Amino acid sequence: MADGPGEDTAEPLPDRLAGALEAFRRHLAAERGMSAHTVRAYLGDVRALLGYAAQAGVTSPEGLDIAVLRGWLAGQHATGRARATLARRAASARTVTAFGHARGWLTSDPGPLLGTPKLRRKLPEVIRQDQMAAVLGEPGPRPAAGGESDEPREPDPREPDLREPDRRERALILRDTAIMELLYATGIRVSELCGLDLGDLDHDRRTVRVLGKGGKERTVPVGLPAERATARWARDGRPVLVTPDSAAALFVGARGRRLDPRTARRVVHTRLAAVPAVPDTGPHGLRHAAATHLLEGGADLRSVQEILGHAALATTQIYTHVSVERLSSAFRQAHPRA
């Protein structure tokens, strides 16, 4: 059955629309330096828009006017798309029409005329400082055996000796502890953690060099517990797992390859679940916790922005709301006239 208005379509696009989509892909990847994940998200939205436009009789990018954009989003709304999805797709539409206008395909850019659904900002659930201390003080169970999906099952003669399970298990525990300490100490993203090389951590200055979104590099301070945990992993744990495939990767998987983000996420979920009453917020929850606890400890917003690698200060400001919520809660519980 054919897709209705506003639904994604797999039908082939007219040649000129397909060419425009490919040019847009090259622009995002090469000129704007976006990650592969971000490029895929944009292309999925724009592919859906162009599919809708083709069903409406549009055969070239010149036909992308405000009526087409609004009709597409109206169809999305009618099918029950979430507000966040509609807002993201509206942003994608504005990005592609701005690109088309810059290329001369559109005489005027209809994107700014497109409204955006107002999002209800939901404050992230944040692990308390005492809860975080309990998590980091608890070795916790390891993820189930064979759960590191980035690793093949076939044995490899270059791998560490698989007859030493206790030694390997201890190495993985050291690795997992270092992952938890470093994510919480620095607030870096899982993808950034998995991309670290041995030379990125400066043990003397207690800083780590991070390659963030858009290829932007930043230097983040590292607390003493995280520095010690990472140094111990690099000294005592990593050599047990390392293979020629490890190259310079700081964190490696059970079979020696660079750690996969899925494995790192599984480690975090397992460690959080090991402590009762701690919300399972995942790796991004550690980032939230790091930012909130920094602000609660007196750090200024600009410094937190630099540490997290946010391009805009407004992105960091949500953590001030979290801190105020906590202050208000403490006031209501403790003040006799609250």
mmCIF file of C-alpha atoms in Angstrom:
data_model
loop_
_atom_site.group_PDB
_atom_site.id
_atom_site.type_symbol
_atom_site.label_atom_id
_atom_site.label_comp_id
_atom_site.label_asym_id
_atom_site.label_seq_id
_atom_site.Cartn_x
_atom_site.Cartn_y
_atom_site.Cartn_z
ATOM 1 C CA MET A 1 0.000 0.000 0.000
ATOM 2 C CA ALA A 2 1.336 3.439 -0.875
ATOM 3 C CA ASP A 3 2.338 5.782 1.871
ATOM 4 C CA GLY A 4 -0.062 8.581 2.673
ATOM 5 C CA PRO A 5 0.787 12.279 2.706
ATOM 6 C CA GLY A 6 3.553 13.075 5.133
ATOM 7 C CA GLU A 7 4.673 9.442 5.428
ATOM 8 C CA ASP A 8 8.198 8.374 4.572
ATOM 9 C CA THR A 9 8.404 6.772 1.133
ATOM 10 C CA ALA A 10 10.919 4.410 -0.441
ATOM 11 C CA GLU A 11 9.798 5.265 -3.983
ATOM 12 C CA PRO A 12 12.647 6.392 -6.283
ATOM 13 C CA LEU A 13 13.036 10.154 -6.460
ATOM 14 C CA PRO A 14 12.981 12.113 -9.734
ATOM 15 C CA ASP A 15 16.508 12.577 -11.050
ATOM 16 C CA ARG A 16 16.878 16.243 -10.091
ATOM 17 C CA LEU A 17 15.576 15.655 -6.555
ATOM 18 C CA ALA A 18 17.890 12.658 -6.182
ATOM 19 C CA GLY A 19 20.803 14.778 -7.387
ATOM 20 C CA ALA A 20 19.901 17.514 -4.901
ATOM 21 C CA LEU A 21 19.801 14.968 -2.081
ATOM 22 C CA GLU A 22 23.264 13.672 -2.993
ATOM 23 C CA ALA A 23 24.662 17.219 -3.169
ATOM 24 C CA PHE A 24 23.163 17.900 0.254
ATOM 25 C CA ARG A 25 24.814 14.748 1.629
ATOM 26 C CA ARG A 26 28.227 15.859 0.353
ATOM 27 C CA HIS A 27 27.667 19.309 1.828
ATOM 28 C CA LEU A 28 26.890 17.930 5.290
ATOM 29 C CA ALA A 29 29.735 15.426 5.343
ATOM 30 C CA ALA A 30 32.512 17.369 3.622
ATOM 31 C CA GLU A 31 31.774 21.062 4.027
ATOM 32 C CA ARG A 32 30.133 21.050 7.442
ATOM 33 C CA GLY A 33 32.097 18.109 8.830
ATOM 34 C CA MET A 34 29.101 16.446 10.491
ATOM 35 C CA SER A 35 29.357 12.966 11.958
ATOM 36 C CA ALA A 36 28.052 9.998 9.993
ATOM 37 C CA HIS A 37 25.206 9.615 12.510
ATOM 38 C CA THR A 38 24.113 13.264 12.100
ATOM 39 C CA VAL A 39 24.339 13.045 8.319
ATOM 40 C CA ARG A 40 22.120 9.936 8.324
ATOM 41 C CA ALA A 41 19.529 11.715 10.483
ATOM 42 C CA TYR A 42 19.404 14.760 8.187
ATOM 43 C CA LEU A 43 19.250 12.640 5.044
ATOM 44 C CA GLY A 44 16.422 10.513 6.431
ATOM 45 C CA ASP A 45 14.318 13.593 7.115
ATOM 46 C CA VAL A 46 15.127 15.289 3.809
ATOM 47 C CA ARG A 47 14.537 12.060 1.891
ATOM 48 C CA ALA A 48 11.072 11.911 3.433
ATOM 49 C CA LEU A 49 10.424 15.551 2.490
ATOM 50 C CA LEU A 50 11.537 15.026 -1.101
ATOM 51 C CA GLY A 51 9.469 11.847 -1.322
ATOM 52 C CA TYR A 52 6.391 13.796 -0.239
ATOM 53 C CA ALA A 53 7.228 16.569 -2.709
ATOM 54 C CA ALA A 54 7.568 14.038 -5.547
ATOM 55 C CA GLN A 55 4.150 12.578 -4.709
ATOM 56 C CA ALA A 56 2.786 16.118 -4.950
ATOM 57 C CA GLY A 57 4.209 16.484 -8.463
ATOM 58 C CA VAL A 58 7.463 18.298 -7.658
ATOM 59 C CA THR A 59 10.329 17.092 -9.858
ATOM 60 C CA SER A 60 13.119 19.561 -9.047
ATOM 61 C CA PRO A 61 14.353 21.446 -5.945
ATOM 62 C CA GLU A 62 12.896 24.695 -7.324
ATOM 63 C CA GLY A 63 9.470 23.362 -6.361
ATOM 64 C CA LEU A 64 10.212 23.261 -2.613
ATOM 65 C CA ASP A 65 8.035 26.169 -1.545
ATOM 66 C CA ILE A 66 6.424 26.913 1.810
ATOM 67 C CA ALA A 67 3.208 25.107 0.806
ATOM 68 C CA VAL A 68 5.134 21.862 0.245
ATOM 69 C CA LEU A 69 7.012 22.212 3.538
ATOM 70 C CA ARG A 70 3.844 22.904 5.510
ATOM 71 C CA GLY A 71 1.955 20.119 3.785
ATOM 72 C CA TRP A 72 4.691 17.652 4.611
ATOM 73 C CA LEU A 73 4.807 18.618 8.282
ATOM 74 C CA ALA A 74 1.002 18.634 8.496
ATOM 75 C CA GLY A 75 1.007 15.071 7.201
ATOM 76 C CA GLN A 76 3.637 14.138 9.766
ATOM 77 C CA HIS A 77 1.496 15.640 12.532
ATOM 78 C CA ALA A 78 -1.593 13.806 11.290
ATOM 79 C CA THR A 79 0.194 10.467 11.598
ATOM 80 C CA GLY A 80 0.941 11.139 15.262
ATOM 81 C CA ARG A 81 4.613 12.075 15.109
ATOM 82 C CA ALA A 82 6.032 13.276 18.415
ATOM 83 C CA ARG A 83 6.722 16.972 18.952
ATOM 84 C CA ALA A 84 10.457 16.323 19.111
ATOM 85 C CA THR A 85 10.332 14.503 15.759
ATOM 86 C CA LEU A 86 8.348 17.318 14.154
ATOM 87 C CA ALA A 87 10.769 19.916 15.490
ATOM 88 C CA ARG A 88 13.743 17.957 14.177
ATOM 89 C CA ARG A 89 12.161 17.483 10.760
ATOM 90 C CA ALA A 90 11.297 21.177 10.541
ATOM 91 C CA ALA A 91 14.939 21.964 11.305
ATOM 92 C CA SER A 92 16.052 19.542 8.582
ATOM 93 C CA ALA A 93 13.684 21.200 6.106
ATOM 94 C CA ARG A 94 15.064 24.642 6.941
ATOM 95 C CA THR A 95 18.620 23.369 6.546
ATOM 96 C CA VAL A 96 18.018 21.902 3.090
ATOM 97 C CA THR A 97 16.116 24.942 1.793
ATOM 98 C CA ALA A 98 18.884 27.249 3.039
ATOM 99 C CA PHE A 99 21.348 25.021 1.190
ATOM 100 C CA GLY A 100 19.176 25.114 -1.949
ATOM 101 C CA HIS A 101 18.917 28.908 -1.785
ATOM 102 C CA ALA A 102 22.699 29.225 -1.376
ATOM 103 C CA ARG A 103 23.169 26.965 -4.420
ATOM 104 C CA GLY A 104 20.789 29.107 -6.493
ATOM 105 C CA TRP A 105 18.144 26.411 -6.819
ATOM 106 C CA LEU A 106 15.590 28.519 -4.925
ATOM 107 C CA THR A 107 15.034 32.184 -5.660
ATOM 108 C CA SER A 108 14.024 32.700 -2.023
ATOM 109 C CA ASP A 109 14.365 30.534 1.087
ATOM 110 C CA PRO A 110 10.971 29.380 2.438
ATOM 111 C CA GLY A 111 12.551 27.787 5.526
ATOM 112 C CA PRO A 112 12.300 30.802 7.867
ATOM 113 C CA LEU A 113 8.518 30.904 7.224
ATOM 114 C CA LEU A 114 8.138 27.396 8.614
ATOM 115 C CA GLY A 115 6.909 27.259 12.201
ATOM 116 C CA THR A 116 8.399 24.898 14.765
ATOM 117 C CA PRO A 117 6.342 22.984 17.333
ATOM 118 C CA LYS A 118 7.198 24.246 20.803
ATOM 119 C CA LEU A 119 8.879 21.512 22.802
ATOM 120 C CA ARG A 120 8.093 20.805 26.408
ATOM 121 C CA ARG A 121 11.558 20.841 27.932
ATOM 122 C CA LYS A 122 11.950 17.899 30.243
ATOM 123 C CA LEU A 123 14.651 18.209 32.863
ATOM 124 C CA PRO A 124 16.984 15.218 32.845
ATOM 125 C CA GLU A 125 16.958 12.889 35.827
ATOM 126 C CA VAL A 126 20.271 13.347 37.578
ATOM 127 C CA ILE A 127 22.122 10.952 39.863
ATOM 128 C CA ARG A 128 22.824 12.561 43.241
ATOM 129 C CA GLN A 129 26.387 13.031 44.453
ATOM 130 C CA ASP A 130 25.979 10.446 47.232
ATOM 131 C CA GLN A 131 24.539 7.964 44.727
ATOM 132 C CA MET A 132 27.424 8.583 42.358
ATOM 133 C CA ALA A 133 29.896 7.991 45.178
ATOM 134 C CA ALA A 134 28.189 4.661 45.915
ATOM 135 C CA VAL A 135 28.347 3.619 42.248
ATOM 136 C CA LEU A 136 32.045 4.451 41.950
ATOM 137 C CA GLY A 137 32.807 2.722 45.233
ATOM 138 C CA GLU A 138 31.093 -0.485 44.144
ATOM 139 C CA PRO A 139 33.020 -2.742 41.724
ATOM 140 C CA GLY A 140 29.704 -4.156 40.554
ATOM 141 C CA PRO A 141 29.082 -7.132 38.268
ATOM 142 C CA ARG A 142 30.484 -7.316 34.790
ATOM 143 C CA PRO A 143 28.163 -7.479 31.771
ATOM 144 C CA ALA A 144 27.149 -11.021 30.839
ATOM 145 C CA ALA A 145 29.780 -13.110 29.111
ATOM 146 C CA GLY A 146 29.789 -12.682 25.357
ATOM 147 C CA GLY A 147 27.976 -9.357 25.653
ATOM 148 C CA GLU A 148 30.679 -7.345 23.935
ATOM 149 C CA SER A 149 28.999 -7.352 20.551
ATOM 150 C CA ASP A 150 31.848 -5.532 18.839
ATOM 151 C CA GLU A 151 33.991 -8.663 19.130
ATOM 152 C CA PRO A 152 33.866 -11.739 16.823
ATOM 153 C CA ARG A 153 33.363 -15.167 18.359
ATOM 154 C CA GLU A 154 36.062 -16.955 16.338
ATOM 155 C CA PRO A 155 39.360 -17.484 18.214
ATOM 156 C CA ASP A 156 42.389 -15.615 16.933
ATOM 157 C CA PRO A 157 45.972 -16.787 17.588
ATOM 158 C CA ARG A 158 46.985 -13.163 18.208
ATOM 159 C CA GLU A 159 44.574 -12.808 21.143
ATOM 160 C CA PRO A 160 45.668 -12.928 24.792
ATOM 161 C CA ASP A 161 45.684 -16.400 26.347
ATOM 162 C CA LEU A 162 42.039 -17.378 26.745
ATOM 163 C CA ARG A 163 43.084 -19.985 29.333
ATOM 164 C CA GLU A 164 43.621 -17.205 31.866
ATOM 165 C CA PRO A 165 40.020 -16.184 32.612
ATOM 166 C CA ASP A 166 40.777 -14.771 36.064
ATOM 167 C CA ARG A 167 43.529 -12.529 34.748
ATOM 168 C CA ARG A 168 41.362 -11.316 31.891
ATOM 169 C CA GLU A 169 38.400 -10.794 34.207
ATOM 170 C CA ARG A 170 40.511 -8.609 36.488
ATOM 171 C CA ALA A 171 41.677 -6.612 33.476
ATOM 172 C CA LEU A 172 38.090 -5.996 32.369
ATOM 173 C CA ILE A 173 37.120 -4.874 35.874
ATOM 174 C CA LEU A 174 40.000 -2.368 35.830
ATOM 175 C CA ARG A 175 38.818 -1.160 32.438
ATOM 176 C CA ASP A 176 35.194 -0.798 33.512
ATOM 177 C CA THR A 177 36.195 1.117 36.639
ATOM 178 C CA ALA A 178 38.317 3.489 34.572
ATOM 179 C CA ILE A 179 35.411 4.003 32.136
ATOM 180 C CA MET A 180 33.029 4.964 34.950
ATOM 181 C CA GLU A 181 35.520 7.262 36.665
ATOM 182 C CA LEU A 182 36.535 9.017 33.455
ATOM 183 C CA LEU A 183 32.992 9.530 32.140
ATOM 184 C CA TYR A 184 31.875 11.067 35.441
ATOM 185 C CA ALA A 185 35.048 13.107 36.000
ATOM 186 C CA THR A 186 35.058 14.707 32.563
ATOM 187 C CA GLY A 187 31.459 14.604 31.305
ATOM 188 C CA ILE A 188 32.696 13.432 27.907
ATOM 189 C CA ARG A 189 30.451 11.521 25.525
ATOM 190 C CA VAL A 190 30.764 7.758 25.070
ATOM 191 C CA SER A 191 31.881 8.232 21.463
ATOM 192 C CA GLU A 192 34.591 10.611 22.669
ATOM 193 C CA LEU A 193 35.738 8.148 25.324
ATOM 194 C CA CYS A 194 35.975 5.299 22.808
ATOM 195 C CA GLY A 195 38.002 7.515 20.466
ATOM 196 C CA LEU A 196 40.715 8.250 23.052
ATOM 197 C CA ASP A 197 44.271 7.132 22.383
ATOM 198 C CA LEU A 198 46.977 6.453 24.958
ATOM 199 C CA GLY A 199 48.656 9.789 24.297
ATOM 200 C CA ASP A 200 45.471 11.783 24.841
ATOM 201 C CA LEU A 201 45.641 11.467 28.634
ATOM 202 C CA ASP A 202 48.268 13.709 30.239
ATOM 203 C CA HIS A 203 48.881 12.114 33.641
ATOM 204 C CA ASP A 204 51.183 14.914 34.833
ATOM 205 C CA ARG A 205 48.760 17.741 34.095
ATOM 206 C CA ARG A 206 45.701 15.533 34.737
ATOM 207 C CA THR A 207 43.974 16.531 31.511
ATOM 208 C CA VAL A 208 42.573 14.618 28.567
ATOM 209 C CA ARG A 209 42.528 15.745 24.932
ATOM 210 C CA VAL A 210 39.105 15.036 23.420
ATOM 211 C CA LEU A 211 37.976 15.113 19.797
ATOM 212 C CA GLY A 212 34.339 16.210 19.923
ATOM 213 C CA LYS A 213 31.513 16.814 17.490
ATOM 214 C CA GLY A 214 32.462 18.418 14.204
ATOM 215 C CA GLY A 215 36.093 17.448 14.724
ATOM 216 C CA LYS A 216 36.542 20.111 17.413
ATOM 217 C CA GLU A 217 39.301 19.382 19.894
ATOM 218 C CA ARG A 218 39.192 20.430 23.544
ATOM 219 C CA THR A 219 41.209 19.769 26.681
ATOM 220 C CA VAL A 220 39.279 18.626 29.756
ATOM 221 C CA PRO A 221 40.599 18.402 33.333
ATOM 222 C CA VAL A 222 40.574 14.980 34.987
ATOM 223 C CA GLY A 223 40.146 14.389 38.718
ATOM 224 C CA LEU A 224 42.715 12.414 40.688
ATOM 225 C CA PRO A 225 40.532 9.275 41.194
ATOM 226 C CA ALA A 226 39.825 9.091 37.453
ATOM 227 C CA GLU A 227 43.483 9.672 36.578
ATOM 228 C CA ARG A 228 44.572 6.914 38.959
ATOM 229 C CA ALA A 229 41.927 4.466 37.722
ATOM 230 C CA THR A 230 42.851 5.106 34.089
ATOM 231 C CA ALA A 231 46.576 4.833 34.819
ATOM 232 C CA ARG A 232 46.035 1.525 36.601
ATOM 233 C CA TRP A 233 43.990 0.192 33.688
ATOM 234 C CA ALA A 234 46.678 1.282 31.205
ATOM 235 C CA ARG A 235 49.456 -0.243 33.327
ATOM 236 C CA ASP A 236 47.902 -3.443 34.672
ATOM 237 C CA GLY A 237 44.775 -4.197 32.626
ATOM 238 C CA ARG A 238 45.313 -3.110 29.043
ATOM 239 C CA PRO A 239 48.467 -5.222 28.461
ATOM 240 C CA VAL A 240 46.425 -8.352 29.262
ATOM 241 C CA LEU A 241 43.961 -7.655 26.427
ATOM 242 C CA VAL A 242 46.102 -5.796 23.923
ATOM 243 C CA THR A 243 46.686 -7.224 20.416
ATOM 244 C CA PRO A 244 48.125 -5.768 17.200
ATOM 245 C CA ASP A 245 44.564 -4.621 16.429
ATOM 246 C CA SER A 246 44.579 -2.389 19.510
ATOM 247 C CA ALA A 247 46.897 0.171 17.914
ATOM 248 C CA ALA A 248 46.991 3.241 20.201
ATOM 249 C CA ALA A 249 43.435 2.890 21.574
ATOM 250 C CA LEU A 250 43.252 3.722 25.280
ATOM 251 C CA PHE A 251 40.232 1.474 25.877
ATOM 252 C CA VAL A 252 39.939 -1.899 24.175
ATOM 253 C CA GLY A 253 37.365 -4.662 24.124
ATOM 254 C CA ALA A 254 37.727 -8.211 25.368
ATOM 255 C CA ARG A 255 39.508 -9.277 22.166
ATOM 256 C CA GLY A 256 41.782 -6.301 21.868
ATOM 257 C CA ARG A 257 40.029 -4.072 19.371
ATOM 258 C CA ARG A 258 39.166 -0.447 20.120
ATOM 259 C CA LEU A 259 36.238 -0.339 22.536
ATOM 260 C CA ASP A 260 32.855 -0.116 20.852
ATOM 261 C CA PRO A 261 30.366 2.486 22.207
ATOM 262 C CA ARG A 262 27.742 -0.247 22.666
ATOM 263 C CA THR A 263 30.059 -2.102 25.029
ATOM 264 C CA ALA A 264 30.816 1.096 26.962
ATOM 265 C CA ARG A 265 27.089 1.777 27.357
ATOM 266 C CA ARG A 266 26.526 -1.777 28.576
ATOM 267 C CA VAL A 267 29.265 -1.300 31.182
ATOM 268 C CA VAL A 268 27.596 1.859 32.499
ATOM 269 C CA HIS A 269 24.125 0.311 32.673
ATOM 270 C CA THR A 270 25.514 -2.719 34.521
ATOM 271 C CA ARG A 271 27.417 -0.636 37.064
ATOM 272 C CA LEU A 272 24.445 1.655 37.752
ATOM 273 C CA ALA A 273 22.093 -1.311 38.166
ATOM 274 C CA ALA A 274 24.423 -2.787 40.798
ATOM 275 C CA VAL A 275 23.546 -0.048 43.318
ATOM 276 C CA PRO A 276 19.920 -0.001 44.572
ATOM 277 C CA ALA A 277 17.816 3.141 44.046
ATOM 278 C CA VAL A 278 20.246 4.696 41.544
ATOM 279 C CA PRO A 279 18.379 5.715 38.356
ATOM 280 C CA ASP A 280 19.618 3.908 35.270
ATOM 281 C CA THR A 281 20.304 7.016 33.248
ATOM 282 C CA GLY A 282 23.009 5.414 31.116
ATOM 283 C CA PRO A 283 26.227 7.087 29.942
ATOM 284 C CA HIS A 284 24.536 10.372 29.087
ATOM 285 C CA GLY A 285 23.277 10.414 32.666
ATOM 286 C CA LEU A 286 26.894 10.499 33.843
ATOM 287 C CA ARG A 287 27.385 13.543 31.614
ATOM 288 C CA HIS A 288 24.314 15.171 33.182
ATOM 289 C CA ALA A 289 25.589 14.309 36.652
ATOM 290 C CA ALA A 290 29.051 15.745 35.963
ATOM 291 C CA ALA A 291 27.620 19.040 34.713
ATOM 292 C CA THR A 292 25.074 19.390 37.510
ATOM 293 C CA HIS A 293 27.543 18.548 40.257
ATOM 294 C CA LEU A 294 30.047 21.038 38.839
ATOM 295 C CA LEU A 295 27.444 23.801 38.986
ATOM 296 C CA GLU A 296 26.354 22.761 42.466
ATOM 297 C CA GLY A 297 29.984 22.982 43.521
ATOM 298 C CA GLY A 298 30.292 26.568 42.285
ATOM 299 C CA ALA A 299 31.639 26.201 38.725
ATOM 300 C CA ASP A 300 30.587 28.959 36.329
ATOM 301 C CA LEU A 301 28.429 28.182 33.316
ATOM 302 C CA ARG A 302 31.083 29.094 30.737
ATOM 303 C CA SER A 303 33.573 26.666 32.254
ATOM 304 C CA VAL A 304 30.993 23.863 32.206
ATOM 305 C CA GLN A 305 30.223 24.711 28.578
ATOM 306 C CA GLU A 306 33.907 24.338 27.684
ATOM 307 C CA ILE A 307 34.232 21.053 29.578
ATOM 308 C CA LEU A 308 31.168 19.524 27.910
ATOM 309 C CA GLY A 309 32.076 20.839 24.463
ATOM 310 C CA HIS A 310 28.740 22.569 23.884
ATOM 311 C CA ALA A 311 28.765 24.914 20.895
ATOM 312 C CA ALA A 312 26.062 27.146 22.437
ATOM 313 C CA LEU A 313 25.743 28.314 26.024
ATOM 314 C CA ALA A 314 21.978 27.752 25.839
ATOM 315 C CA THR A 315 22.594 23.994 25.669
ATOM 316 C CA THR A 316 24.477 24.143 28.961
ATOM 317 C CA GLN A 317 21.875 26.310 30.681
ATOM 318 C CA ILE A 318 19.469 23.394 31.202
ATOM 319 C CA TYR A 319 21.769 22.259 34.013
ATOM 320 C CA THR A 320 21.167 25.502 35.876
ATOM 321 C CA HIS A 321 17.460 24.599 35.923
ATOM 322 C CA VAL A 322 18.318 21.187 37.345
ATOM 323 C CA SER A 323 20.397 22.790 40.091
ATOM 324 C CA VAL A 324 17.637 25.266 40.936
ATOM 325 C CA GLU A 325 15.132 22.404 41.127
ATOM 326 C CA ARG A 326 17.371 20.685 43.657
ATOM 327 C CA LEU A 327 17.802 23.853 45.690
ATOM 328 C CA SER A 328 14.050 24.389 45.714
ATOM 329 C CA SER A 329 13.470 20.797 46.812
ATOM 330 C CA ALA A 330 15.990 21.140 49.632
ATOM 331 C CA PHE A 331 14.382 24.441 50.683
ATOM 332 C CA ARG A 332 10.904 22.936 50.768
ATOM 333 C CA GLN A 333 12.096 19.999 52.863
ATOM 334 C CA ALA A 334 14.278 21.939 55.303
ATOM 335 C CA HIS A 335 12.897 25.459 55.783
ATOM 336 C CA PRO A 336 10.234 25.832 58.483
ATOM 337 C CA ARG A 337 8.392 28.482 56.469
ATOM 338 C CA ALA A 338 8.709 26.826 53.063
#
